[in-house]
């Protein structure tokens, strides 16, 4: 207990006025005495074996002794000014190193300038779970190798402290660099670069001087705070105090407005996972911002008490000072709801959220302390008792408290953004730290359909529920929805109870209860639904697998640098047919066992898709879809939006459909594996297609503009039309086994290569089928009745060779010819065909040419050397040519006419650039005209 002891006030004059050197020394001693009292409070709280840490701390950095903790080498930087170990410290050293013998350092060069504890360690809020942040200040001119060795020593001492049950963090600091705003050391409670001055204020308010030089700030009187730099210079220049006795961290004569913005955002960031710990500091930032630019810093209140001499008679606890300032601010603003929250945060900071953070004696002392605070500040009589019940919170109380906290966080966010608009210039507001923290906050606080809300107070739930009920009910708009209730609730009586969570889909409810800590193996879950049948075994299995997925893959608090890059999906879990009974035809047996297109009826076993996705920004989102389209929507979204490179492990499937689950999972895994293989990477000058069945339709996957999409083709004819469509790039095709399985098209595309035109023909008893795959993978098909294979090949050869001979294409193309055979067992094979060079003089040459005019294309058709022009025949030009061709026929024999060459402008093919031109355009035009001739 601090004894009341009023000392005389001290006034240090301004430059030009009287300044007493004795008064300067008295101020130094008063600050050191205040720090000794704080250190004594820490020692009283620590266990006996832990007390040795503070006893030995300065000695360990003052000398290098092999048997003492942290020893690295005899050349490690060591030695602090104004330090001589006392008898207690020397005895503590001898407990660890019996041969230790202290010898006073004669040097005047001290590499270590000072040691300071900071943070909650010296306050009423210090607990067994608190850590110790220590500023280890060193000379500016230390070599980098010396600094590295000093860091090794600090790390070794951290490890020794850990063996004593203490969590210690050293921050090496160059005070001169700090003064210039460079290399600001962070603490575990702050982000250095974003809050230099506010970190400095916290340091002056909470720091405990251990050893070394005295902070220059002590010697600047309160009324000269705004002239800090000039005042220190005056003291040193006029020899009031030797410069080598001071360590200068700077003052508050030029605090930029953006510090309040960045500090508030930082504490908002911390509050997302430890709200009660950060809210009080958030409110302090709001107080400070409201006073800008005439901010009344709390550390100045401590300084005023030291100078007035009453620092021994009043409580200058750092956390109490925060509470008092916030209380006054909120009382003045008549913000009673926020004030109640501030009181709760202060209580929890002092008392802890559970019973295991302090012994009974400490708890009794602090309860008495809190009661005195409540009395002095006129808290409602029941306030303290209500706060005590937090240790009995259930999820319903935590959820309601979360809503209050989110409201407060949102209020602070809007307030500080308004402050930034008024006081912070654009380039400052858009600093990197601000942008990253802003992204984190927006990502966490944003509400949108399917996104799982993570309760900020979930760690405060100390009373786990043994029974929960998931009930399907009607939402206000008339749609079906889901609700989670405490205890046993059914659809029939759900109106009599208030749910703890309502969601649009069942998957959201399941994710919410897992991610917020409600799920455990002993949990009894009641399920009541009119649309789904979910046996208890399936429900618990699904929950177990979701829990495993989230445990392995979800990061509650991604590092801030994660938000440097745009948000991407990391992994997904897809649950197929959740709660769907398999009694409606899913047990029919068939040789066609494809789960996407089963049996003669082409039934798709995929009925519903529920998906959970995790993002790099720590978001959990859910979605629900139906059928094979829903599955393909999920898969294409994962291919397009997941992090790269994509891995098969990024997606997991779950299915509980009886007798079909393994087959369904294996099928969709195979599809996803193929999609990853074909589309997870960009292909240079290639655009593959993947075709597979789904129900009674076919689905074609292809990338366009770096985005994978798919289209549904309901008939085989539409599928062949798709294969015949022109392509911007060479397009290989990967056929699923069940697509066009009784045709040679699989075989044909297995041979397909870029810059090669391949003609295949298959002769059956009734006709000859011709398949031509052009240089970009487009397929042309045509059936010829009663045709001679040799004659037919010759006609196609003349036409294709004429195209190539005129160099219509950008690159050199070749032509290959193949004959297709079919074995008695239905297996297709191929043989290359070498065409004999023959003269075409005896054949009819039919060449179609044209040119663009403002009235359209003017056609010229050459039958051998005879020309038929649109200028002479108008739109009857093709008919005129046809009549001329009939003169060449023997008798009444009707045989097909074959076009031998086409030379038309791009507009005839409905394209606008030569790069889009490919052989399929000429083949389709050839067939179009020949169909008119061969009526």
Short mmCIF file of C-alpha atoms in Angstrom, two decimals, residues 33 113-114 118 167 181 266 310 328 363 417 430 437 496 579 623 753 764-765 801 840 847 863 902 918:
data_model
loop_
_atom_site.label_atom_id
_atom_site.label_comp_id
_atom_site.label_asym_id
_atom_site.label_seq_id
_atom_site.Cartn_x
_atom_site.Cartn_y
_atom_site.Cartn_z
CA UNK A 33 10.90 6.44 -6.99
CA UNK A 113 21.76 2.94 -22.83
CA UNK A 114 18.76 1.74 -20.87
CA UNK A 118 6.31 -1.20 -20.58
CA UNK A 167 6.45 -14.50 -21.34
CA UNK A 181 10.63 8.22 -36.60
CA UNK A 266 -4.91 -1.08 -35.12
CA UNK A 310 1.38 14.52 -5.00
CA UNK A 328 -15.45 11.59 -18.17
CA UNK A 363 -8.57 -11.64 -6.28
CA UNK A 417 -12.81 7.62 -40.84
CA UNK A 430 -3.68 5.83 -47.88
CA UNK A 437 -5.88 -2.79 -41.41
CA UNK A 496 -42.32 -20.27 -28.24
CA UNK A 579 -30.03 -34.61 -45.85
CA UNK A 623 -23.32 -21.41 -50.76
CA UNK A 753 -2.24 -31.38 -83.64
CA UNK A 764 -19.77 -48.24 -94.18
CA UNK A 765 -22.20 -50.25 -96.28
CA UNK A 801 -4.63 -27.96 -101.39
CA UNK A 840 -7.28 -32.50 -112.61
CA UNK A 847 -14.06 -21.81 -108.25
CA UNK A 863 -16.65 -23.17 -114.25
CA UNK A 902 -13.18 -20.57 -102.67
CA UNK A 918 -9.51 -20.93 -90.41
#
